[in-house]
Amino acid sequence: MSSNDFISIVVTGAAGQIGYSLVFNIIRGDMFGTEQKVRVVLMDIEPMLEGLKGLKMEIEDSCYPLVQEIVITSDPKTAFTNVDYAVLVGGMPRKEGMQRVDLLRANAAIFKVQGKALNDYAKKTVKVLVVANPANTNALIALLNAPNIPPENFSCLTRLDHNRAKAQIAMKANVNVKDVHNIIVWGNHSLTIYPDTRCGYINLPTGKATIANVIKNEAWLQGDFVSTVQVRGAAVISARKLSSAASAAKAITDHMHDWALGTPEGEYVSMGVHSDGSYGVPVGVIFSYPVTIKNGVYSIVQGLPIDQYTREKIDLTTKELVEEKESATKILAEM
Ligand SMILES: NC(=O)c1ccc[n+]([C@@H]2O[C@H](COP(=O)([O-])OP(=O)(O)OC[C@H]3O[C@@H](n4cnc5c(N)ncnc54)[C@H](O)[C@@H]3O)[C@@H](O)[C@H]2O)c1
Ligand SMILES: *[C@@H]1O[C@H](CO)[C@@H](O)[C@H](O)[C@H]1NC(C)=O
Ligand SMILES: CC(=O)N[C@H]1CO[C@H](CO)[C@@H](O)[C@@H]1O
């Protein structure tokens, strides 16, 4: 937490649909607590500045007492100067018929610039969360362009997948979501993300019980549950005709809240972080792991049992990220 009397946070893509929800979570105190003042920088591309003006007016009109200052800008230097936290939501969306490599190239250009700007202007202790897809690899690109900021200070959002998994378990077990603990999502934020409930438990009135013992349906836990979580984003798009926005903003808020303020003793959350080789994932890809957080520093949970089914699921999602890292490295070298 900042020792200043306010925290400075930048949100890129702030004129988008996630931004519209996220900014209010921040100024309400959901992210850093209801006593913590915030300076919020709303960044977007130039054509969206007019929209950001409107958002700023709405923030003023909401009379939230935690607001220290609202800045709107399209300039990376202005956006990133002296920030404590950066949430990078703005990116190039996938257009109809666009190849994966073209999407990667367009985003590489954006995250190279923003990585450099973070490196040059942000506080060296800045904590960065990348949301824009491909989130894991965009985070890697930003990190590679910010050599003066420790790699541990970069992350990507997989908390939405984590929350989706938790919600599915709570509904199936017919318990409150707050009683479901230690769900894990492993890997890439994509169709191969692997929601793992084997270490999870549920608090029942009679005490703690494993998720397997409460649900009593191994076929569901390894089948429909996994695929429901993996395709949940697409299911929301097909129903809403728009992608997840408020739930994504809530997940971003949870991620930053826990990173800043810590996790309760023994509680795991999932974060895409720079791999240190844990669980056989190559060093240097951004991979979703179970973590615990204390004093602003996360630790990857060690020593969890990995059975053959889990090994296969982790290997599959790892393969994606290794390939994507290779493409990104090639693209960066050509730039
Ligand atoms: N990781 C996750 O779990 C997760 C979940 C939901 C959405 N997403 C991703 O988040 C991103 C944003 O989603 P959204 O629904 O808010 O999209 P949106 O299209 O409503 O908003 C995106 C905003 O980013 C802006 N932008 C584009 N390039 C920019 C740049 N170089 N600098 C600053 N701003 C820029 C756009 O102008 C736009 O206002 C998308 O990439 C989406 O795929 C990720
Ligand atoms: C990894 O996930 C991203 C979404 O964050 C997706 O766009 C990308 O295609 C996935 N990578 C591969 C190689 O499938
Ligand atoms: C996870 C995290 O925030 N790690 C580090 C970020 O950078 C500062 C110093 O530059 C460290 O103190 C944090 O531990």
GROMACS .gro file of C-alpha atoms and ligand atoms in nm:
model
  407
    1MET     CA    1   0.000   0.000   0.000
    2SER     CA    2   0.119   0.351  -0.073
    3SER     CA    3   0.240   0.551   0.221
    4ASN     CA    4   0.100   0.862   0.053
    5ASP     CA    5  -0.237   0.984   0.160
    6PHE     CA    6  -0.369   0.880  -0.181
    7ILE     CA    7  -0.306   0.596  -0.424
    8SER     CA    8  -0.257   0.677  -0.790
    9ILE     CA    9  -0.403   0.428  -1.039
   10VAL     CA   10  -0.429   0.437  -1.417
   11VAL     CA   11  -0.697   0.251  -1.612
   12THR     CA   12  -0.636   0.222  -1.987
   13GLY     CA   13  -0.929   0.162  -2.219
   14ALA     CA   14  -1.129   0.356  -1.962
   15ALA     CA   15  -1.389   0.465  -2.216
   16GLY     CA   16  -1.483   0.101  -2.283
   17GLN     CA   17  -1.749  -0.112  -2.121
   18ILE     CA   18  -1.527  -0.265  -1.850
   19GLY     CA   19  -1.390   0.080  -1.770
   20TYR     CA   20  -1.739   0.215  -1.711
   21SER     CA   21  -1.796  -0.034  -1.433
   22LEU     CA   22  -1.442  -0.058  -1.297
   23VAL     CA   23  -1.390   0.310  -1.232
   24PHE     CA   24  -1.689   0.322  -0.998
   25ASN     CA   25  -1.567   0.013  -0.809
   26ILE     CA   26  -1.237   0.195  -0.751
   27ILE     CA   27  -1.383   0.524  -0.627
   28ARG     CA   28  -1.643   0.347  -0.411
   29GLY     CA   29  -1.356   0.188  -0.215
   30ASP     CA   30  -1.406  -0.171  -0.328
   31MET     CA   31  -1.048  -0.203  -0.447
   32PHE     CA   32  -0.833  -0.037  -0.181
   33GLY     CA   33  -1.075  -0.002   0.107
   34THR     CA   34  -1.329   0.258   0.210
   35GLU     CA   35  -1.072   0.481   0.385
   36GLN     CA   36  -0.824   0.506   0.097
   37LYS     CA   37  -0.829   0.814  -0.127
   38VAL     CA   38  -0.756   0.755  -0.495
   39ARG     CA   39  -0.624   0.956  -0.786
   40VAL     CA   40  -0.761   0.790  -1.099
   41VAL     CA   41  -0.613   0.840  -1.445
   42LEU     CA   42  -0.856   0.751  -1.722
   43MET     CA   43  -0.664   0.674  -2.037
   44ASP     CA   44  -0.792   0.590  -2.382
   45ILE     CA   45  -0.707   0.668  -2.742
   46GLU     CA   46  -0.760   1.022  -2.868
   47PRO     CA   47  -1.098   0.970  -3.039
   48MET     CA   48  -1.240   0.852  -2.704
   49LEU     CA   49  -1.136   1.159  -2.502
   50GLU     CA   50  -1.477   1.317  -2.547
   51GLY     CA   51  -1.638   1.005  -2.398
   52LEU     CA   52  -1.394   1.020  -2.107
   53LYS     CA   53  -1.503   1.378  -2.042
   54GLY     CA   54  -1.856   1.248  -1.997
   55LEU     CA   55  -1.734   0.975  -1.763
   56LYS     CA   56  -1.548   1.234  -1.557
   57MET     CA   57  -1.867   1.439  -1.527
   58GLU     CA   58  -2.054   1.133  -1.402
   59ILE     CA   59  -1.781   1.063  -1.147
   60GLU     CA   60  -1.812   1.420  -1.018
   61ASP     CA   61  -2.188   1.389  -1.003
   62SER     CA   62  -2.166   1.068  -0.800
   63CYS     CA   63  -2.008   1.258  -0.505
   64TYR     CA   64  -1.775   0.980  -0.392
   65PRO     CA   65  -1.564   1.118  -0.108
   66LEU     CA   66  -1.257   0.900  -0.186
   67VAL     CA   67  -1.185   1.083  -0.512
   68GLN     CA   68  -0.861   1.281  -0.485
   69GLU     CA   69  -0.834   1.368  -0.854
   70ILE     CA   70  -0.956   1.244  -1.195
   71VAL     CA   71  -0.723   1.288  -1.491
   72ILE     CA   72  -0.820   1.211  -1.849
   73THR     CA   73  -0.557   1.161  -2.115
   74SER     CA   74  -0.446   0.975  -2.426
   75ASP     CA   75  -0.077   1.043  -2.366
   76PRO     CA   76   0.124   0.752  -2.217
   77LYS     CA   77   0.362   0.981  -2.028
   78THR     CA   78   0.081   1.171  -1.858
   79ALA     CA   79  -0.104   0.845  -1.796
   80PHE     CA   80   0.175   0.649  -1.631
   81THR     CA   81   0.373   0.913  -1.443
   82ASN     CA   82   0.412   0.818  -1.075
   83VAL     CA   83   0.130   0.564  -1.070
   84ASP     CA   84   0.120   0.300  -0.795
   85TYR     CA   85  -0.111   0.068  -0.992
   86ALA     CA   86  -0.187   0.021  -1.361
   87VAL     CA   87  -0.482  -0.174  -1.502
   88LEU     CA   88  -0.435  -0.222  -1.875
   89VAL     CA   89  -0.781  -0.288  -2.019
   90GLY     CA   90  -0.742  -0.110  -2.353
   91GLY     CA   91  -0.633  -0.316  -2.649
   92MET     CA   92  -0.707  -0.414  -3.005
   93PRO     CA   93  -1.014  -0.639  -3.015
   94ARG     CA   94  -1.028  -0.944  -3.239
   95LYS     CA   95  -1.215  -0.856  -3.555
   96GLU     CA   96  -1.412  -1.098  -3.772
   97GLY     CA   97  -1.172  -1.327  -3.958
   98MET     CA   98  -0.859  -1.182  -3.797
   99GLN     CA   99  -0.565  -1.423  -3.765
  100ARG     CA  100  -0.420  -1.488  -3.419
  101VAL     CA  101  -0.081  -1.354  -3.526
  102ASP     CA  102  -0.230  -1.027  -3.657
  103LEU     CA  103  -0.412  -0.974  -3.330
  104LEU     CA  104  -0.090  -1.042  -3.145
  105ARG     CA  105   0.101  -0.797  -3.364
  106ALA     CA  106  -0.152  -0.517  -3.311
  107ASN     CA  107  -0.146  -0.570  -2.936
  108ALA     CA  108   0.232  -0.608  -2.924
  109ALA     CA  109   0.259  -0.254  -3.059
  110ILE     CA  110   0.031  -0.123  -2.783
  111PHE     CA  111   0.189  -0.317  -2.496
  112LYS     CA  112   0.541  -0.234  -2.607
  113VAL     CA  113   0.464   0.138  -2.581
  114GLN     CA  114   0.283   0.098  -2.249
  115GLY     CA  115   0.556  -0.129  -2.105
  116LYS     CA  116   0.817   0.134  -2.191
  117ALA     CA  117   0.603   0.413  -2.046
  118LEU     CA  118   0.559   0.215  -1.723
  119ASN     CA  119   0.933   0.160  -1.713
  120ASP     CA  120   1.014   0.527  -1.770
  121TYR     CA  121   0.745   0.707  -1.572
  122ALA     CA  122   0.567   0.485  -1.319
  123LYS     CA  123   0.688   0.426  -0.965
  124LYS     CA  124   0.935   0.138  -0.957
  125THR     CA  125   0.702  -0.036  -0.714
  126VAL     CA  126   0.410  -0.016  -0.958
  127LYS     CA  127   0.183  -0.321  -0.975
  128VAL     CA  128   0.047  -0.393  -1.322
  129LEU     CA  129  -0.258  -0.596  -1.421
  130VAL     CA  130  -0.318  -0.672  -1.789
  131VAL     CA  131  -0.678  -0.745  -1.888
  132ALA     CA  132  -0.681  -0.691  -2.265
  133ASN     CA  133  -0.660  -1.015  -2.461
  134PRO     CA  134  -0.446  -1.210  -2.525
  135ALA     CA  135  -0.398  -1.114  -2.161
  136ASN     CA  136  -0.114  -1.350  -2.065
  137THR     CA  137   0.101  -1.259  -2.363
  138ASN     CA  138   0.018  -0.888  -2.355
  139ALA     CA  139   0.142  -0.890  -1.994
  140LEU     CA  140   0.459  -1.063  -2.105
  141ILE     CA  141   0.518  -0.803  -2.378
  142ALA     CA  142   0.474  -0.516  -2.131
  143LEU     CA  143   0.710  -0.685  -1.887
  144LEU     CA  144   0.978  -0.744  -2.152
  145ASN     CA  145   0.967  -0.373  -2.232
  146ALA     CA  146   1.004  -0.265  -1.871
  147PRO     CA  147   1.345  -0.396  -1.762
  148ASN     CA  148   1.360  -0.166  -1.458
  149ILE     CA  149   1.045  -0.304  -1.300
  150PRO     CA  150   1.064  -0.648  -1.137
  151PRO     CA  151   0.879  -0.918  -1.337
  152GLU     CA  152   0.683  -1.008  -1.025
  153ASN     CA  153   0.509  -0.673  -1.055
  154PHE     CA  154   0.329  -0.779  -1.373
  155SER     CA  155   0.018  -0.996  -1.379
  156CYS     CA  156  -0.276  -1.082  -1.599
  157LEU     CA  157  -0.640  -1.134  -1.515
  158THR     CA  158  -0.762  -1.489  -1.462
  159ARG     CA  159  -0.968  -1.398  -1.157
  160LEU     CA  160  -1.281  -1.386  -1.372
  161ASP     CA  161  -1.230  -1.752  -1.462
  162HIS     CA  162  -1.161  -1.822  -1.093
  163ASN     CA  163  -1.481  -1.646  -0.989
  164ARG     CA  164  -1.680  -1.824  -1.258
  165ALA     CA  165  -1.556  -2.159  -1.128
  166LYS     CA  166  -1.639  -2.064  -0.770
  167ALA     CA  167  -1.990  -1.958  -0.870
  168GLN     CA  168  -2.055  -2.286  -1.055
  169ILE     CA  169  -1.947  -2.487  -0.750
  170ALA     CA  170  -2.160  -2.277  -0.513
  171MET     CA  171  -2.467  -2.321  -0.734
  172LYS     CA  172  -2.415  -2.695  -0.777
  173ALA     CA  173  -2.356  -2.747  -0.403
  174ASN     CA  174  -2.637  -2.508  -0.315
  175VAL     CA  175  -2.418  -2.304  -0.078
  176ASN     CA  176  -2.326  -1.936  -0.056
  177VAL     CA  177  -2.024  -1.839  -0.271
  178LYS     CA  178  -1.847  -1.713   0.040
  179ASP     CA  179  -1.834  -2.069   0.172
  180VAL     CA  180  -1.642  -2.199  -0.132
  181HIS     CA  181  -1.263  -2.185  -0.093
  182ASN     CA  182  -0.937  -2.259  -0.274
  183ILE     CA  183  -1.055  -2.307  -0.629
  184ILE     CA  184  -0.764  -2.286  -0.873
  185VAL     CA  185  -0.755  -2.193  -1.240
  186TRP     CA  186  -0.436  -2.290  -1.420
  187GLY     CA  187  -0.281  -2.150  -1.737
  188ASN     CA  188  -0.392  -1.934  -2.027
  189HIS     CA  189  -0.704  -1.717  -2.008
  190SER     CA  190  -0.863  -1.912  -2.295
  191LEU     CA  191  -1.063  -2.224  -2.377
  192THR     CA  192  -0.781  -2.433  -2.226
  193ILE     CA  193  -0.785  -2.271  -1.883
  194TYR     CA  194  -0.817  -2.551  -1.631
  195PRO     CA  195  -1.043  -2.502  -1.327
  196ASP     CA  196  -0.924  -2.741  -1.055
  197THR     CA  197  -1.134  -2.815  -0.749
  198ARG     CA  198  -0.927  -3.095  -0.598
  199CYS     CA  199  -0.775  -2.873  -0.328
  200GLY     CA  200  -1.092  -2.677  -0.270
  201TYR     CA  201  -1.330  -2.707   0.022
  202ILE     CA  202  -1.671  -2.587   0.133
  203ASN     CA  203  -1.762  -2.460   0.478
  204LEU     CA  204  -2.079  -2.639   0.580
  205PRO     CA  205  -2.269  -2.586   0.907
  206THR     CA  206  -2.123  -2.924   1.008
  207GLY     CA  207  -1.764  -2.818   0.927
  208LYS     CA  208  -1.518  -2.822   0.639
  209ALA     CA  209  -1.573  -3.070   0.354
  210THR     CA  210  -1.388  -3.126   0.028
  211ILE     CA  211  -1.567  -3.012  -0.287
  212ALA     CA  212  -1.563  -3.372  -0.417
  213ASN     CA  213  -1.735  -3.495  -0.099
  214VAL     CA  214  -2.006  -3.231  -0.116
  215ILE     CA  215  -2.078  -3.251  -0.489
  216LYS     CA  216  -2.036  -3.631  -0.508
  217ASN     CA  217  -2.021  -3.626  -0.886
  218GLU     CA  218  -1.669  -3.676  -1.018
  219ALA     CA  219  -1.792  -3.700  -1.378
  220TRP     CA  220  -1.945  -3.352  -1.352
  221LEU     CA  221  -1.636  -3.205  -1.182
  222GLN     CA  222  -1.407  -3.334  -1.459
  223GLY     CA  223  -1.656  -3.282  -1.743
  224ASP     CA  224  -1.937  -3.027  -1.763
  225PHE     CA  225  -1.798  -2.814  -1.483
  226VAL     CA  226  -1.465  -2.768  -1.662
  227SER     CA  227  -1.621  -2.694  -2.000
  228THR     CA  228  -1.884  -2.458  -1.854
  229VAL     CA  229  -1.608  -2.245  -1.702
  230GLN     CA  230  -1.398  -2.260  -2.019
  231VAL     CA  231  -1.678  -2.141  -2.250
  232ARG     CA  232  -1.847  -1.906  -2.003
  233GLY     CA  233  -1.711  -1.594  -2.175
  234ALA     CA  234  -1.855  -1.707  -2.509
  235ALA     CA  235  -2.188  -1.796  -2.343
  236VAL     CA  236  -2.214  -1.443  -2.202
  237ILE     CA  237  -2.136  -1.293  -2.543
  238SER     CA  238  -2.397  -1.504  -2.718
  239ALA     CA  239  -2.665  -1.411  -2.462
  240ARG     CA  240  -2.578  -1.046  -2.410
  241LYS     CA  241  -2.438  -0.970  -2.755
  242LEU     CA  242  -2.161  -0.799  -2.562
  243SER     CA  243  -1.868  -0.946  -2.368
  244SER     CA  244  -1.854  -0.974  -1.989
  245ALA     CA  245  -1.808  -0.629  -1.842
  246ALA     CA  246  -1.938  -0.586  -1.486
  247SER     CA  247  -1.819  -0.934  -1.388
  248ALA     CA  248  -1.479  -0.858  -1.544
  249ALA     CA  249  -1.464  -0.528  -1.351
  250LYS     CA  250  -1.552  -0.714  -1.029
  251ALA     CA  251  -1.276  -0.969  -1.097
  252ILE     CA  252  -1.024  -0.689  -1.161
  253THR     CA  253  -1.132  -0.528  -0.835
  254ASP     CA  254  -1.089  -0.857  -0.646
  255HIS     CA  255  -0.746  -0.914  -0.803
  256MET     CA  256  -0.610  -0.569  -0.713
  257HIS     CA  257  -0.777  -0.569  -0.371
  258ASP     CA  258  -0.608  -0.893  -0.275
  259TRP     CA  259  -0.274  -0.794  -0.425
  260ALA     CA  260  -0.273  -0.468  -0.230
  261LEU     CA  261  -0.431  -0.587   0.095
  262GLY     CA  262  -0.347  -0.959   0.107
  263THR     CA  263  -0.537  -1.285   0.118
  264PRO     CA  264  -0.681  -1.436   0.437
  265GLU     CA  265  -0.455  -1.700   0.601
  266GLY     CA  266  -0.473  -2.024   0.400
  267GLU     CA  267  -0.684  -1.878   0.118
  268TYR     CA  268  -0.575  -1.924  -0.246
  269VAL     CA  269  -0.666  -1.694  -0.533
  270SER     CA  270  -0.568  -1.734  -0.899
  271MET     CA  271  -0.346  -1.482  -1.076
  272GLY     CA  272  -0.161  -1.489  -1.406
  273VAL     CA  273   0.200  -1.434  -1.298
  274HIS     CA  274   0.554  -1.470  -1.431
  275SER     CA  275   0.635  -1.840  -1.407
  276ASP     CA  276   0.930  -1.936  -1.189
  277GLY     CA  277   0.916  -2.293  -1.319
  278SER     CA  278   0.663  -2.412  -1.058
  279TYR     CA  279   0.460  -2.721  -1.156
  280GLY     CA  280   0.677  -2.786  -1.460
  281VAL     CA  281   0.572  -2.473  -1.647
  282PRO     CA  282   0.872  -2.314  -1.825
  283VAL     CA  283   1.020  -2.005  -1.660
  284GLY     CA  284   0.913  -1.677  -1.815
  285VAL     CA  285   0.561  -1.731  -1.943
  286ILE     CA  286   0.270  -1.556  -1.773
  287PHE     CA  287   0.071  -1.842  -1.624
  288SER     CA  288  -0.230  -1.857  -1.395
  289TYR     CA  289  -0.130  -2.013  -1.064
  290PRO     CA  290  -0.280  -2.043  -0.718
  291VAL     CA  291  -0.118  -1.775  -0.501
  292THR     CA  292  -0.136  -1.637  -0.151
  293ILE     CA  293  -0.054  -1.271  -0.088
  294LYS     CA  294   0.106  -1.095   0.207
  295ASN     CA  295   0.234  -0.737   0.234
  296GLY     CA  296   0.178  -0.675  -0.137
  297VAL     CA  297   0.382  -0.976  -0.248
  298TYR     CA  298   0.231  -1.294  -0.388
  299SER     CA  299   0.373  -1.645  -0.348
  300ILE     CA  300   0.284  -1.932  -0.578
  301VAL     CA  301   0.134  -2.209  -0.363
  302GLN     CA  302   0.382  -2.497  -0.364
  303GLY     CA  303   0.352  -2.871  -0.319
  304LEU     CA  304  -0.002  -2.927  -0.442
  305PRO     CA  305  -0.069  -3.281  -0.566
  306ILE     CA  306  -0.081  -3.308  -0.946
  307ASP     CA  307  -0.250  -3.623  -1.077
  308GLN     CA  308  -0.230  -3.741  -1.436
  309TYR     CA  309  -0.554  -3.571  -1.544
  310THR     CA  310  -0.434  -3.238  -1.403
  311ARG     CA  311  -0.088  -3.285  -1.558
  312GLU     CA  312  -0.244  -3.324  -1.901
  313LYS     CA  313  -0.465  -3.017  -1.856
  314ILE     CA  314  -0.172  -2.805  -1.734
  315ASP     CA  315   0.052  -2.925  -2.018
  316LEU     CA  316  -0.211  -2.839  -2.279
  317THR     CA  317  -0.257  -2.481  -2.163
  318THR     CA  318   0.121  -2.443  -2.114
  319LYS     CA  319   0.181  -2.545  -2.474
  320GLU     CA  320  -0.044  -2.258  -2.592
  321LEU     CA  321   0.146  -2.004  -2.389
  322VAL     CA  322   0.489  -2.127  -2.496
  323GLU     CA  323   0.384  -2.103  -2.861
  324GLU     CA  324   0.238  -1.760  -2.812
  325LYS     CA  325   0.554  -1.644  -2.636
  326GLU     CA  326   0.759  -1.759  -2.937
  327SER     CA  327   0.536  -1.566  -3.179
  328ALA     CA  328   0.548  -1.258  -2.957
  329THR     CA  329   0.927  -1.272  -2.931
  330LYS     CA  330   0.950  -1.292  -3.310
  331ILE     CA  331   0.709  -1.000  -3.354
  332LEU     CA  332   0.901  -0.786  -3.102
  333ALA     CA  333   1.229  -0.859  -3.278
  334GLU     CA  334   1.082  -0.738  -3.609
  335MET     CA  335   0.947  -0.415  -3.456
  336LIG     N1  336  -0.882  -1.134  -1.897
  336LIG     C1  337  -1.013  -1.137  -1.885
  336LIG     O1  338  -1.069  -1.211  -1.805
  336LIG     C2  339  -1.100  -1.047  -1.969
  336LIG     C3  340  -1.238  -1.040  -1.944
  336LIG     C4  341  -1.317  -0.956  -2.020
  336LIG     C5  342  -1.259  -0.879  -2.121
  336LIG     N2  343  -1.126  -0.890  -2.146
  336LIG     C6  344  -1.061  -0.805  -2.247
  336LIG     O2  345  -1.061  -0.672  -2.199
  336LIG     C7  346  -1.052  -0.582  -2.309
  336LIG     C8  347  -1.151  -0.467  -2.292
  336LIG     O3  348  -1.283  -0.512  -2.292
  336LIG     P1  349  -1.406  -0.410  -2.304
  336LIG     O4  350  -1.527  -0.494  -2.309
  336LIG     O5  351  -1.394  -0.302  -2.203
  336LIG     O6  352  -1.376  -0.352  -2.450
  336LIG     P2  353  -1.425  -0.215  -2.515
  336LIG     O7  354  -1.403  -0.233  -2.660
  336LIG     O8  355  -1.558  -0.174  -2.463
  336LIG     O9  356  -1.318  -0.108  -2.460
  336LIG     C9  357  -1.184  -0.112  -2.496
  336LIG    C10  358  -1.131   0.030  -2.490
  336LIG    O10  359  -0.989   0.024  -2.511
  336LIG    C11  360  -0.957   0.139  -2.585
  336LIG     N3  361  -0.823   0.124  -2.646
  336LIG    C12  362  -0.789   0.064  -2.762
  336LIG     N4  363  -0.657   0.078  -2.785
  336LIG    C13  364  -0.608   0.148  -2.681
  336LIG    C14  365  -0.477   0.197  -2.649
  336LIG     N5  366  -0.373   0.174  -2.729
  336LIG     N6  367  -0.463   0.267  -2.534
  336LIG    C15  368  -0.567   0.293  -2.454
  336LIG     N7  369  -0.692   0.252  -2.481
  336LIG    C16  370  -0.712   0.179  -2.593
  336LIG    C17  371  -1.069   0.151  -2.686
  336LIG    O11  372  -1.073   0.280  -2.742
  336LIG    C18  373  -1.189   0.120  -2.598
  336LIG    O12  374  -1.242   0.238  -2.537
  336LIG    C19  375  -1.073  -0.667  -2.434
  336LIG    O13  376  -0.945  -0.695  -2.488
  336LIG    C20  377  -1.133  -0.794  -2.379
  336LIG    O14  378  -1.104  -0.905  -2.461
  336LIG    C21  379  -1.047  -0.971  -2.071
  337LIG     C1  380  -0.434  -1.776  -2.503
  337LIG     O1  381  -0.543  -1.700  -2.456
  337LIG     C2  382  -0.574  -1.584  -2.530
  337LIG     C3  383  -0.680  -1.507  -2.458
  337LIG     O2  384  -0.623  -1.440  -2.350
  337LIG     C4  385  -0.616  -1.623  -2.668
  337LIG     O3  386  -0.646  -1.506  -2.743
  337LIG     C5  387  -0.502  -1.699  -2.731
  337LIG     O4  388  -0.543  -1.742  -2.859
  337LIG     C6  389  -0.460  -1.819  -2.646
  337LIG     N1  390  -0.340  -1.875  -2.704
  337LIG     C7  391  -0.338  -1.977  -2.788
  337LIG     C8  392  -0.204  -2.009  -2.849
  337LIG     O5  393  -0.437  -2.042  -2.814
  338LIG     C1  394   0.473  -0.852  -0.633
  338LIG     C2  395   0.538  -0.718  -0.617
  338LIG     O1  396   0.470  -0.619  -0.606
  338LIG     N1  397   0.671  -0.720  -0.617
  338LIG     C3  398   0.761  -0.608  -0.603
  338LIG     C4  399   0.735  -0.487  -0.690
  338LIG     O2  400   0.848  -0.403  -0.683
  338LIG     C5  401   0.891  -0.361  -0.555
  338LIG     C6  402   1.025  -0.290  -0.563
  338LIG     O3  403   1.059  -0.243  -0.687
  338LIG     C7  404   0.902  -0.473  -0.457
  338LIG     O4  405   0.922  -0.422  -0.327
  338LIG     C8  406   0.779  -0.560  -0.460
  338LIG     O5  407   0.795  -0.667  -0.375
   0.00000   0.00000   0.00000
